[in-house]
Coordinates of C-alpha atoms and ligand atoms in Angstrom, one line a residue:
M940 CA 14.1 -10.9 34.4
V941 CA 10.4 -11.2 33.7
W942 CA 9.9 -11.2 29.9
D943 CA 6.5 -10.1 28.6
H944 CA 6.6 -12.6 25.7
V945 CA 9.1 -15.1 24.5
I946 CA 8.9 -16.5 21.0
K947 CA 10.8 -19.7 21.0
N948 CA 12.7 -21.8 18.4
G949 CA 11.6 -19.8 15.4
Y950 CA 13.7 -18.9 12.3
I951 CA 14.4 -15.3 13.1
Y952 CA 15.1 -12.8 10.3
T953 CA 18.4 -11.0 10.8
S954 CA 18.3 -8.7 7.7
T955 CA 20.7 -11.0 5.9
D956 CA 19.7 -14.4 7.1
F957 CA 17.5 -16.5 9.3
V958 CA 18.8 -17.9 12.5
K959 CA 17.1 -20.4 14.7
G960 CA 16.6 -18.9 18.2
N961 CA 14.4 -17.1 20.7
L962 CA 13.1 -13.6 20.6
Y963 CA 12.4 -11.8 23.9
I964 CA 9.9 -8.9 24.3
K965 CA 9.8 -6.5 27.2
D966 CA 7.8 -3.2 27.4
G967 CA 6.8 -3.3 23.8
K968 CA 10.3 -3.6 22.5
I969 CA 12.5 -6.4 21.3
A970 CA 14.7 -6.9 24.3
A971 CA 16.9 -9.8 23.2
I972 CA 17.5 -12.3 20.4
S973 CA 19.4 -15.4 21.4
E974 CA 20.3 -18.8 20.1
M975 CA 20.5 -19.9 23.8
E976 CA 17.7 -19.8 26.3
L977 CA 18.0 -16.7 28.5
E978 CA 17.2 -16.8 32.2
G979 CA 14.0 -15.5 33.5
E980 CA 10.3 -16.0 33.5
A981 CA 7.9 -15.4 30.6
K982 CA 4.4 -14.0 31.0
K983 CA 3.6 -15.5 27.6
T984 CA 5.5 -18.1 25.5
T985 CA 4.9 -18.9 21.9
D986 CA 6.4 -22.0 20.3
A987 CA 7.4 -21.0 16.9
A988 CA 9.2 -24.2 15.9
E989 CA 9.4 -24.5 12.1
Q990 CA 7.9 -21.1 11.8
Y991 CA 9.5 -17.8 10.7
V992 CA 9.7 -14.7 12.9
L993 CA 9.7 -11.7 10.6
P994 CA 9.7 -7.9 11.0
G995 CA 6.1 -6.7 11.1
F996 CA 4.7 -6.2 7.6
I997 CA 3.8 -2.7 6.5
D998 CA 1.1 -1.9 4.0
T999 CA 2.0 1.6 2.6
H1000 CA -1.2 2.0 0.6
V1001 CA -4.6 1.6 2.3
H1002 CA -7.9 3.5 1.8
S1003 CA -10.0 2.9 4.9
R1004 CA -12.3 5.7 3.8
D1005 CA -12.7 6.9 7.4
P1006 CA -14.1 9.5 7.8
G1007 CA -16.2 9.7 4.6
A1008 CA -17.5 6.6 2.8
T1009 CA -17.5 4.5 5.9
Y1010 CA -20.4 2.4 4.5
K1011 CA -17.7 0.8 2.3
E1012 CA -15.0 0.4 5.0
D1013 CA -13.7 2.0 8.2
F1014 CA -10.6 1.9 10.3
Y1015 CA -11.9 -0.6 12.8
Y1016 CA -12.5 -3.1 10.0
S1017 CA -9.5 -2.3 7.8
T1018 CA -7.0 -2.6 10.7
Q1019 CA -8.6 -5.9 11.8
A1020 CA -8.1 -7.1 8.2
A1021 CA -4.5 -5.8 8.3
A1022 CA -3.8 -7.7 11.5
A1023 CA -5.5 -10.9 10.2
G1024 CA -3.2 -10.7 7.2
G1025 CA 0.0 -10.3 9.2
V1026 CA 0.3 -6.5 8.8
T1027 CA 1.5 -4.5 11.8
M1028 CA 1.3 -1.0 10.3
I1029 CA -0.6 0.6 7.5
F1030 CA -0.2 4.0 5.8
E1031 CA -3.7 5.5 5.5
M1032 CA -4.5 7.4 2.3
P1033 CA -5.7 11.0 2.6
N1034 CA -8.6 11.0 0.2
T1035 CA -11.0 10.9 3.1
N1036 CA -13.9 13.3 3.7
P1037 CA -12.6 15.7 4.8
P1038 CA -9.3 15.0 3.1
I1039 CA -6.0 15.3 5.0
N1040 CA -5.2 18.6 3.3
N1041 CA -4.1 20.7 6.4
V1042 CA -2.8 20.3 9.9
E1043 CA -6.2 20.7 11.6
N1044 CA -7.6 17.8 9.6
L1045 CA -4.5 15.7 10.2
R1046 CA -4.9 16.2 14.0
K1047 CA -8.6 15.3 13.8
Q1048 CA -7.7 12.2 11.8
E1049 CA -5.3 11.0 14.4
D1050 CA -8.0 11.4 17.0
N1051 CA -10.5 9.7 14.8
L1052 CA -8.4 6.7 13.8
T1053 CA -6.6 5.9 17.1
P1054 CA -9.5 4.4 19.0
K1055 CA -10.2 2.1 16.1
A1056 CA -6.7 1.1 15.3
H1057 CA -5.7 -2.6 15.7
V1058 CA -2.3 -1.9 14.1
D1059 CA 0.0 1.1 14.0
F1060 CA -0.5 3.7 11.3
G1061 CA 1.0 6.6 9.4
I1062 CA -1.2 9.2 7.6
W1063 CA -0.6 10.5 4.2
G1064 CA -1.1 14.2 3.4
I1065 CA -2.9 15.1 0.2
C1066 CA -1.7 17.6 -2.4
L1067 CA -4.6 19.7 -3.9
G1068 CA -2.4 22.2 -5.8
D1069 CA -3.0 25.9 -5.0
L1070 CA -5.9 24.9 -2.7
N1071 CA -3.4 23.7 -0.1
M1072 CA 0.1 24.7 -1.3
K1073 CA 0.6 26.6 2.0
D1074 CA -0.3 23.6 4.1
I1075 CA 2.4 21.3 2.7
V1076 CA 5.3 22.4 5.0
P1077 CA 3.0 22.5 8.1
L1078 CA 1.7 19.0 7.3
H1079 CA 5.3 17.8 7.1
E1080 CA 6.1 19.4 10.4
A1081 CA 3.0 17.8 12.0
G1082 CA 4.1 14.3 11.0
V1083 CA 2.5 13.0 7.8
I1084 CA 4.2 9.9 6.4
G1085 CA 4.5 11.3 2.9
F1086 CA 2.5 13.3 0.3
K1087 CA 0.1 11.9 -2.1
F1088 CA -0.9 13.5 -5.4
F1089 CA -3.7 12.0 -7.5
W1090 CA -2.3 13.1 -10.8
G1091 CA -4.9 13.1 -13.5
Y1092 CA -7.9 12.9 -11.1
A1093 CA -10.7 15.5 -11.0
I1094 CA -11.9 16.4 -7.5
N1095 CA -15.3 17.3 -6.2
S1096 CA -15.0 20.9 -5.3
Q1097 CA -17.3 20.6 -2.3
T1098 CA -16.1 17.4 -0.7
F1099 CA -12.6 17.1 -2.3
Q1100 CA -13.5 13.5 -3.2
L1101 CA -12.0 11.8 -6.2
M1102 CA -14.2 11.6 -9.3
Y1103 CA -13.7 8.1 -10.6
N1104 CA -15.5 8.6 -13.8
Y1105 CA -15.0 12.2 -14.5
K1106 CA -16.0 13.6 -17.9
E1107 CA -14.8 17.0 -19.2
G1108 CA -17.5 19.6 -18.5
D1109 CA -18.8 17.9 -15.3
E1110 CA -20.0 20.6 -12.9
G1111 CA -18.9 21.1 -9.3
V1112 CA -15.5 19.7 -10.1
I1113 CA -11.9 20.8 -9.9
P1114 CA -10.5 19.4 -13.2
P1115 CA -7.2 17.6 -13.2
L1116 CA -4.4 20.1 -12.4
P1117 CA -2.3 21.6 -15.2
D1118 CA 1.4 20.7 -15.3
G1119 CA 2.5 24.1 -14.0
E1120 CA 0.6 23.6 -10.8
V1121 CA 1.9 20.1 -10.5
Y1122 CA 5.5 21.5 -10.9
D1123 CA 4.8 23.8 -7.9
I1124 CA 3.5 20.9 -5.8
F1125 CA 6.8 19.0 -6.5
K1126 CA 8.7 22.1 -5.5
E1127 CA 6.8 22.6 -2.3
V1128 CA 7.1 18.9 -1.3
G1129 CA 10.7 19.1 -2.2
K1130 CA 11.3 21.7 0.6
T1131 CA 10.2 19.1 3.1
G1132 CA 12.6 16.3 2.0
Q1133 CA 9.6 13.9 2.2
I1134 CA 8.3 11.7 -0.6
I1135 CA 5.8 12.8 -3.1
A1136 CA 3.9 9.7 -4.2
I1137 CA 1.9 10.0 -7.5
H1138 CA -1.0 8.2 -8.9
A1139 CA 0.3 8.2 -12.5
E1140 CA -2.3 8.2 -15.3
N1141 CA -2.5 10.9 -17.9
N1142 CA -6.1 12.2 -17.9
Q1143 CA -6.1 13.8 -21.3
I1144 CA -5.2 10.6 -23.0
I1145 CA -7.8 8.7 -21.0
Q1146 CA -10.6 11.2 -21.6
R1147 CA -10.0 11.1 -25.4
L1148 CA -9.6 7.4 -25.8
T1149 CA -12.2 6.3 -23.3
K1150 CA -14.8 8.5 -25.1
K1151 CA -14.1 6.8 -28.3
V1152 CA -14.4 3.2 -27.1
E1153 CA -17.3 4.0 -24.8
E1154 CA -19.2 5.5 -27.8
S1155 CA -18.6 2.3 -29.8
G1156 CA -20.8 0.6 -27.2
R1157 CA -18.1 -1.9 -26.1
R1158 CA -18.2 -3.1 -22.5
D1159 CA -15.4 -5.7 -22.6
Y1160 CA -12.2 -5.4 -20.6
E1161 CA -10.1 -4.8 -23.7
A1162 CA -12.2 -1.7 -24.3
L1163 CA -11.3 -0.5 -20.8
L1164 CA -7.6 -1.0 -21.5
E1165 CA -7.9 0.8 -24.9
G1166 CA -9.4 3.7 -23.1
R1167 CA -6.8 3.6 -20.3
P1168 CA -3.7 2.4 -22.1
N1169 CA -0.1 1.8 -20.9
L1170 CA 0.7 5.1 -22.6
A1171 CA -1.3 6.9 -19.9
E1172 CA 0.9 5.6 -17.2
E1173 CA 4.1 6.0 -19.1
M1174 CA 3.4 9.7 -19.9
T1175 CA 2.7 10.7 -16.3
I1176 CA 5.6 8.8 -14.9
Q1177 CA 7.8 10.4 -17.5
S1178 CA 6.6 13.9 -16.6
G1179 CA 7.0 13.1 -12.9
I1180 CA 10.5 11.9 -13.3
A1181 CA 11.4 14.9 -15.3
M1182 CA 10.1 17.3 -12.7
A1183 CA 11.7 15.3 -9.8
K1184 CA 15.1 15.4 -11.6
K1185 CA 14.9 19.1 -12.1
L1186 CA 13.7 19.9 -8.5
G1187 CA 15.5 17.1 -6.6
T1188 CA 12.2 16.0 -5.1
R1189 CA 12.0 12.4 -3.8
L1190 CA 9.4 10.8 -6.1
H1191 CA 7.6 7.5 -5.5
I1192 CA 5.4 6.0 -8.2
L1193 CA 2.3 4.4 -6.8
H1194 CA 0.9 1.1 -8.0
V1195 CA 3.0 0.7 -11.2
S1196 CA 1.1 -1.4 -13.6
T1197 CA 3.2 -1.4 -16.8
G1198 CA 6.5 -2.6 -18.2
E1199 CA 7.0 0.9 -19.6
G1200 CA 6.6 2.3 -16.1
V1201 CA 9.2 -0.1 -14.6
E1202 CA 11.7 0.8 -17.3
L1203 CA 11.4 4.5 -16.7
V1204 CA 12.0 4.1 -13.0
R1205 CA 14.9 1.8 -13.7
Q1206 CA 16.6 4.3 -15.9
A1207 CA 16.1 7.2 -13.4
Q1208 CA 17.5 5.0 -10.6
R1209 CA 20.5 4.1 -12.8
E1210 CA 21.1 7.8 -13.2
G1211 CA 21.2 8.1 -9.4
Y1212 CA 17.9 9.9 -8.7
P1213 CA 16.0 9.1 -5.5
I1214 CA 13.0 7.7 -7.4
T1215 CA 11.2 4.6 -6.0
S1216 CA 8.2 2.5 -7.0
E1217 CA 5.7 0.1 -5.7
T1218 CA 3.3 -2.4 -7.2
C1219 CA 0.4 -4.5 -5.9
P1220 CA -0.6 -8.2 -5.9
H1221 CA -3.3 -7.6 -8.5
F1222 CA -0.6 -6.5 -11.0
L1223 CA 1.7 -9.4 -10.0
F1224 CA -0.8 -12.2 -10.0
L1225 CA -3.4 -11.2 -12.6
N1226 CA -3.5 -10.0 -16.1
N1227 CA -6.2 -9.0 -18.7
E1228 CA -6.9 -12.7 -19.4
D1229 CA -8.2 -13.1 -15.9
Y1230 CA -11.1 -10.7 -16.4
E1231 CA -13.3 -13.4 -18.1
K1232 CA -13.2 -15.4 -14.9
I1233 CA -13.1 -12.7 -12.2
G1234 CA -15.2 -9.9 -13.7
P1235 CA -15.8 -6.4 -12.5
Q1236 CA -14.4 -7.1 -9.0
M1237 CA -11.0 -6.8 -10.8
K1238 CA -11.6 -3.3 -11.9
V1239 CA -8.9 -1.0 -10.4
Y1240 CA -7.2 2.2 -11.5
P1241 CA -4.7 1.9 -13.0
P1242 CA -6.2 -1.2 -14.6
V1243 CA -4.5 -4.6 -14.6
K1244 CA -2.7 -4.8 -17.9
Y1245 CA -1.1 -7.6 -20.0
K1246 CA 1.0 -10.6 -19.3
K1247 CA 4.1 -8.8 -20.6
D1248 CA 3.5 -6.1 -18.0
Q1249 CA 3.1 -8.7 -15.3
Q1250 CA 6.4 -10.3 -16.3
A1251 CA 8.1 -6.9 -16.3
L1252 CA 6.9 -6.1 -12.8
W1253 CA 8.3 -9.4 -11.5
Q1254 CA 11.6 -8.4 -13.2
G1255 CA 11.4 -5.0 -11.5
I1256 CA 11.1 -6.8 -8.2
Q1257 CA 14.0 -9.1 -8.9
D1258 CA 16.4 -6.2 -9.8
G1259 CA 15.1 -3.9 -7.1
T1260 CA 13.5 -1.3 -9.3
V1261 CA 10.2 -2.0 -7.5
S1262 CA 11.1 -1.9 -3.8
I1263 CA 7.6 -2.1 -2.2
V1264 CA 4.6 -4.3 -2.7
C1265 CA 1.4 -2.9 -1.1
S1266 CA -2.3 -3.6 -1.4
D1267 CA -4.0 -0.4 -2.6
H1268 CA -6.8 -1.7 -0.3
A1269 CA -9.7 0.3 -1.9
P1270 CA -13.1 -1.3 -0.9
H1271 CA -16.4 -0.6 -2.5
T1272 CA -19.7 -2.4 -1.8
E1273 CA -20.8 -5.5 -3.7
E1274 CA -23.7 -3.5 -5.2
E1275 CA -21.4 -0.7 -6.4
K1276 CA -19.1 -3.2 -8.1
D1277 CA -21.9 -5.1 -9.7
G1278 CA -22.7 -3.1 -12.9
D1279 CA -21.6 -1.7 -16.1
L1280 CA -17.8 -1.8 -16.5
W1281 CA -17.6 1.9 -17.4
S1282 CA -19.7 3.2 -14.5
I1283 CA -18.6 1.0 -11.5
P1284 CA -15.9 2.4 -9.2
A1285 CA -12.3 1.2 -9.3
G1286 CA -10.7 -0.6 -6.4
M1287 CA -10.9 -3.8 -4.3
C1288 CA -9.9 -5.1 -0.9
G1289 CA -6.3 -6.2 -0.4
V1290 CA -4.8 -5.5 3.0
E1291 CA -5.6 -9.0 4.3
T1292 CA -4.4 -10.9 1.2
L1293 CA -1.2 -9.0 0.6
A1294 CA 1.1 -11.1 2.7
P1295 CA -0.5 -14.5 2.0
L1296 CA -0.2 -13.9 -1.8
L1297 CA 3.5 -12.9 -1.5
L1298 CA 4.2 -15.8 0.8
N1299 CA 2.6 -18.1 -1.7
A1300 CA 4.9 -16.6 -4.3
V1301 CA 7.8 -17.7 -2.0
S1302 CA 6.3 -21.2 -1.9
E1303 CA 6.1 -21.2 -5.7
G1304 CA 9.8 -20.2 -5.9
K1305 CA 9.1 -16.8 -7.5
I1306 CA 10.8 -14.8 -4.8
S1307 CA 12.6 -15.6 -1.5
L1308 CA 11.3 -15.0 2.0
Q1309 CA 14.1 -12.5 2.4
Q1310 CA 12.7 -10.5 -0.5
V1311 CA 9.3 -10.5 1.2
C1312 CA 10.8 -9.1 4.3
E1313 CA 12.5 -6.4 2.2
L1314 CA 9.4 -5.6 0.1
L1315 CA 6.9 -5.6 3.0
A1316 CA 9.0 -4.3 5.9
E1317 CA 12.5 -3.1 5.4
N1318 CA 12.1 -1.0 2.3
P1319 CA 8.9 0.8 3.2
A1320 CA 10.3 1.6 6.7
K1321 CA 13.6 2.9 5.2
Q1322 CA 12.0 4.9 2.4
F1323 CA 9.5 6.6 4.7
G1324 CA 11.9 7.4 7.5
I1325 CA 10.6 5.0 10.2
Y1326 CA 13.5 2.5 10.1
P1327 CA 14.7 0.8 12.3
Q1328 CA 11.8 1.6 14.8
K1329 CA 9.6 -0.2 12.3
G1330 CA 10.6 -2.8 9.6
S1331 CA 13.4 -4.4 11.6
L1332 CA 13.9 -7.0 14.4
A1333 CA 16.8 -5.0 15.9
V1334 CA 17.1 -5.2 19.7
G1335 CA 15.7 -2.0 21.2
T1336 CA 13.2 -1.3 18.4
D1337 CA 9.4 -1.8 18.5
A1338 CA 8.3 -5.4 18.9
D1339 CA 6.3 -5.4 15.6
I1340 CA 6.5 -9.0 14.5
T1341 CA 4.8 -11.2 12.0
I1342 CA 5.1 -15.0 12.6
V1343 CA 4.6 -17.0 9.4
D1344 CA 4.0 -20.7 8.9
M1345 CA 5.3 -21.6 5.4
S1346 CA 3.9 -25.1 5.5
K1347 CA 0.3 -24.0 6.2
E1348 CA -2.1 -24.1 3.2
T1349 CA -5.4 -22.4 2.9
V1350 CA -7.8 -21.0 0.3
I1351 CA -8.6 -17.3 0.3
K1352 CA -12.4 -17.0 0.8
R1353 CA -14.2 -13.7 0.4
E1354 CA -16.6 -14.5 3.3
N1355 CA -13.6 -14.9 5.7
L1356 CA -12.2 -11.4 5.0
H1357 CA -12.3 -9.0 8.0
S1358 CA -12.9 -5.9 6.0
K1359 CA -16.4 -4.5 5.7
S1360 CA -16.5 -5.0 2.0
K1361 CA -15.5 -8.4 0.7
V1362 CA -14.7 -7.4 -2.8
T1363 CA -11.6 -9.2 -3.9
A1364 CA -10.2 -10.7 -7.1
F1365 CA -8.6 -13.5 -5.1
D1366 CA -11.6 -15.4 -3.9
Q1367 CA -10.8 -19.2 -4.0
F1368 CA -7.1 -18.5 -4.6
P1369 CA -5.1 -21.3 -2.9
V1370 CA -2.1 -20.1 -0.9
K1371 CA 0.7 -21.8 0.9
G1372 CA 2.5 -19.8 3.6
I1373 CA 0.3 -17.7 5.9
P1374 CA 0.8 -15.4 8.9
V1375 CA -0.2 -17.1 12.1
A1376 CA 0.5 -14.2 14.5
T1377 CA 0.7 -10.4 14.3
I1378 CA 2.3 -8.6 17.2
V1379 CA 2.2 -4.8 17.5
R1380 CA 4.6 -3.2 20.0
G1381 CA 4.5 -6.3 22.0
T1382 CA 0.8 -6.9 22.0
T1383 CA -0.5 -10.0 20.2
V1384 CA -3.3 -8.7 17.9
M1385 CA -3.8 -11.8 15.8
E1386 CA -3.3 -15.4 16.6
N1387 CA -4.2 -18.2 14.2
G1388 CA -6.4 -16.0 12.2
E1389 CA -8.4 -14.6 15.1
I1390 CA -8.3 -11.0 16.3
V1391 CA -7.4 -11.3 20.0
S1392 CA -6.8 -7.7 21.1
E1393 CA -8.8 -4.5 21.4
P1394 CA -7.5 -1.6 19.3
I1395 CA -4.0 -0.6 20.5
G1396 CA -2.6 1.0 17.4
K1397 CA -0.9 4.4 17.4
M1398 CA 0.1 7.0 14.8
V1399 CA 3.7 6.8 13.8
K1400 CA 5.5 9.9 12.5
P1401 CA 8.7 9.7 10.4
V1402 CA 12.0 10.9 11.8
A1403 CA 12.8 14.4 10.6
N1404 CA 15.2 13.7 7.8
S1405 CA 15.3 10.3 6.3
E1406 CA 17.4 11.2 3.2
K1407 CA 20.4 9.4 4.5
V1408 CA 18.4 6.3 4.9
I1409 CA 17.1 6.2 1.4
C1410 CA 20.6 6.1 0.0
S1411 CA 21.3 2.8 1.6
L1412 CA 18.4 1.1 -0.4
Ligands
DOR306 O1 -8.7 1.6 -8.1 C1 -8.5 2.6 -7.4 N1 -9.3 2.9 -6.3 N2 -7.5 3.5 -7.7 C2 -7.4 4.6 -7.1 O2 -6.5 5.4 -7.5 C3 -8.3 5.1 -6.0 C4 -8.9 3.9 -5.3 C5 -10.1 4.2 -4.5 O3 -9.9 5.1 -3.6 O4 -11.1 3.7 -4.6
ZN307 ZN1 -4.9 4.0 -3.9

C-alpha cells in the first residue's frame, strides 16, 4: 500500500478517548488508524509525538463579506485565517451583497467562493420574511447548511444589507420584521427539517433604551449595555423558543451572551425540544470590565455583558446547554472601528483565534480537550447534518484533521493574523496549546502557522435529513 500521508505517534481522538497511534490517509479519506505500524510506503510522514490528532475544527459562524464589503475581508483571506487557526471548515454567513436569499445567488456564491477557499465550507441561507418565503424550500433542496434570521435587524431595501445603527424612520430600509412574519419564517423553515438560527435581540427594547442613553450624551460601555440590555436577548430567545415549540422547528440560538439566554435554552432542552445554542470566545473570555483596556475593538452585537453572564455561559458549556463555540468572525477596518462607540460598526475578527483560545482554556483547566473536540467538531457536524463525513476521525470519512501541540505557547498578535482586517479584542493574549497543522480532505493546508497550499476547499451540503442525528446529542 502507498499511503498519501501517515501521521505517526500522536494521541488520536476516538470520540471517547485519546489513543496513541498512527493515522493513515489515502485519497483524501482516513484509511486506517492503528496502534501498530502498518505496512506500506508513505508519500508524506508527520511525526506527531506528544501532539494531539483531532477531528478538523468547524467554525459555524463566519462573515467573510464576499461578495459585498470585500474591502473589510474576503474568502481568500478568511479561509487562510481559518486554516492558520486549525479550522478545516467554515459556515459562511449569508448577509453578503447580494445576500444568499435564493437558489440563483446560492449557486453564484458557490462559484465565487470555491476558487478562494483554503478550507471546506457550508453556506447559510438568509430569511428575509415575505421577500423570500418562497425561496426557503428551494434553498434547502439546493444544499444550504441552515437558515439564518437576523431577528431585530433592519435591512437596506436596495442591497439587503444589515443596518447596524438603524433608527426608526430611516429611509430606504425594511424595518425589523413583525412577529407574525417571523412566525411564518419558522413555519417555512420547519418544512425543511433544517435549523433556523436566530440573531436574538429585541429591536423595540433596544430602540427605546438606546435613544434615552444616547441623548444623555454618554459614550461609555455601560451606556451601550443599558441601551442593549440582557432583556433584549432574553425576550427574543423566549419568543423564538415559543414559536419553535409550537411549530416543531429546529431552533439554534446564535452567539448567546447572557445567563438569561442560557437558562431559557436549558429549560427548553429539558422539556425535550430540539433547541440548541452557541456562544463565542469574546463572551467566554471577556466581560464589560475589559472595555476600559480593549476599547471599541470589543464592540459586537450582541454586546459582551457582565461577569455573571460569562460564568453562566461556562456553566452552559459544562452541562451541554451550549453545544457549539464559534467565532462570529465579523471584520471591519481599523478606521471604521476607531470612533464614537454609538456609530462604529459591531464585530471583530475571530476565526483564527477561536481554537487557540479554547485550547488555552484546556491548559487552564476550564474545559477538557475532549470538550473542545465536541464543541468545535462533533457537535456542529452532528447538528448540521454533516457527521460523520465531517467532525469525526472515523475510518472512511474525510481526512479533515487538526493537529494540536498542547505544550506550545505563544502570544496572539494582531499583526500576525491572516485576515484582511486585524481587528481583535485578543491582541497580546497569551495562549498555551496551538494548532500546528490543518489538513483538509488529506491536503495539508497549514503547517507550523504557515499556509502551505493553494485553495482546495469545496462546498459541503448536509445530508437530506439529519433529525435522527440531532437526537443523539
Ligand atoms: O457584531 C456583529 N457583527 N453582530 C452581528 O450580528 C453582525 C456582525 C457583522 O456582520 O458585522
Ligand atoms: Zn454573526
